[in-house]
Amino acid sequence: MRLADLLQFNSRLLLRQWFRTLMILLATGVGVCAVLLLTGLGEGARRFVLDEFSLLGNDVLIVLPGRKETTGGLPPLTGEGTRDLTLEDALAVSRLPGVQAVAPLVVGLTMVNSGGRQRELMVVGTSAQFFTIRGLQLQSGLGLPVMPLDQVAPVAIIGTEVRQELLSEGPVLGAWLRAGGYRLRVQGLLQEEGVSLGTDMRKAVLIPVASAMQLFDTQGLFRLFVQVQNPDLIPQVRERIEQLIQARHGGELDITLVTQDAVLGVFNKILNLLTLSVAFIAGISLIVAGILIMNITLISVSQRTKEIGLLKALGAADKEIHWLFLSEAILLALLGSLLGVVVGYLVLWIAHTLWPLFPVAVPFWALSGAVGVALGVAVLFAWLPASRAARLPPVQALRGDLQNAQR
Amino acid sequence: MIRLEQLCKQYRLGGETVTALDQFTLEVSAGEYLSVMGPSGSGKSTLMNMLGLLDRPDSGEYWLNNTAMSTLSEEARAAQRNSQIGFVFQAYHLIDRLTARENIELPLVLKGEAPGQRRPQVQALLERLGLDRHADHLPHQLSGGQRQRVAIARAVIRKPALLLADEPTGNLDSHSGSEVIALLEGLNQEGITLLVVTHDQAMGERARRRLWMRDGQLISDSAGADHAAG
Ligand SMILES: Nc1ncnc2c1ncn2[C@@H]1O[C@H](COP(=O)(O)OP(=O)(O)OP(=O)(O)O)[C@@H](O)[C@H]1O
Ligand SMILES: [Mg+2]
């Protein structure tokens, strides 16, 4: 039998039992679609996180106050160290050999007003180096002044939303803001960008670190970014920083050093695992579809027993009968997969147009895996009923007697 | 062309053993026209199934064109059924989702012939059997006589040497029945070897050679004198 004839024969059959066909297509389609959607979202989440954290170069070390005992896990999100990481520590680190630049970070929420308007905003105290380390771009004006870390200055760089909320009228540069008891002159406007490192720079007010420490009345840094001269130096510089801080903190190593690679590695692992497990769960629905296909094949064999007998009487060999029923199952699985893939990609495409910032992407292994499993399951489950049909003796099949088929 | 030697076939029904064919021996030459008659349960269908390679005997041998059929693999038997044997059933056995044309075409499809080769053969046969107006009808749109003619067309599309008809008129009124018989006889006149099982005495009498069966045995053969001698 030619392939074209086989296809025509089967499609006639599937069209005739269109409702049953539709159910199978839906079951398989939903399974494939679920795998694509869930892995698409999982992979999207992974890329999102990676993109976020990749904003820092691979030559940057992050120093967090507080010791995290177990290595390899996530660093503590807030520094609950025994001893503050101070501005003097930052200065000392900046003088270590191999260190290119340091950017201390102090973060807090505070009321900021301008004219009659008032907003609670995130004030970020840092240094001019933060702009290079973090890759921040200015739309207009100047960045933070290059000056000693312990020097205060009444200046601010603001994000785009701060401008909209507080300074929508009149010029931005040169405008005055009030934060706590301090007056700040706006001297730069940040470029629009997404949320990164958990910080929405659009809603941030950047000021010199010493000013922020006064404003929040704190001695401790939230964290310290250290840029090394080249990525190969990371291990040495890391050791030097640990020794230095240990010496400065009375012999106690109460900081945690994190590299971007470590953070990314952990996130990557967790998110990959997540994607894999949702794919697996969605894959179970494909097994369900497979069982449905087996039932359909069983029903098909029992309803078409006489037809099997006839085809055999007309000269169909056992393996042709086997292939006839198997191909019916394969056709169903293929069409169902196609349906699932089309719908899945359509939904992901819609999601992408709605939330362009979130990078949804189906990994190739999920696509090929879903279709592969759908097909594999169909073949696996249809094999038995199909071979049962193939083994039927022609006389018996012509009588419509399926009973003693297995002898 | 056909030689059956001591063919036996038994069925087990519950605890009882039914002998459907009992030491059945027969010889048929190419081009003959035979009718097979006998009471219900005498083994006529069993005989036809053996001749049509739809079933295997318990013992004995079936020679078709000087080949012992018991030596063939299941696949080779299927090929024989496709090329050498045409079967006409009482119940037509048409595939109800396929049109008359597609039903007739089936043996060619199973053989793997290309559509371009199949079409003229089917068309010629449709015209010959007066079915061309019904070529694209589904079986349920056809009368019983038309259905049986489609089934006959399907049986002979591969130009087999042997045509077996098991009560081909059993479901038909007498008019369509005699049409069908005339058709079969026409095919026989063109050279096909024809065996017809029938309950209809008059119909059976039309055959040049008539067999009578009872309890799985051949009890009378109109060509008996020669065969008994031979
Ligand atoms: N599959 C079967 N299982 C059990 N017994 C069977 C089977 N097929 C046939 N028989 C028995 O074998 C014997 C011969 O059956 P067969 O069908 O050949 O008779 P027949 O001459 O064709 O009868 P009818 O004229 O009613 O069609 C009968 O006794 C029947 O009951
Ligand atoms: Mg019978």
XYZ file of C-alpha atoms in Angstrom, chain A residues 87 104-106 123-128 131 143-157 183-185 187 205-216 221:
43
model
C 32.444 53.631 54.124
C 29.066 51.503 47.723
C 25.307 51.294 47.955
C 22.936 52.618 50.581
C 16.820 56.981 47.412
C 20.038 55.251 46.372
C 23.278 56.537 47.811
C 26.266 55.578 45.700
C 29.263 56.901 43.807
C 30.100 57.995 40.271
C 27.211 54.318 36.723
C 26.128 61.745 36.667
C 27.228 61.858 40.293
C 30.319 63.995 40.862
C 33.673 62.218 41.015
C 34.859 62.948 44.559
C 35.998 61.195 47.736
C 33.429 58.737 49.018
C 32.998 60.475 52.355
C 32.157 63.819 50.816
C 28.557 65.036 50.723
C 27.022 67.049 47.898
C 23.435 68.323 47.486
C 22.899 66.771 44.058
C 20.600 64.083 42.656
C 20.191 62.041 39.486
C 17.757 69.999 49.592
C 18.984 68.317 46.432
C 19.588 69.897 43.043
C 21.716 67.455 37.764
C 16.761 59.108 43.168
C 20.537 58.683 43.107
C 22.625 60.820 45.473
C 26.217 60.699 46.802
C 26.694 57.868 49.271
C 27.830 60.106 52.129
C 24.701 62.246 51.717
C 22.496 59.154 51.802
C 24.169 57.953 55.012
C 23.389 61.272 56.610
C 19.841 61.199 55.291
C 19.179 57.718 56.634
C 26.397 50.005 53.617
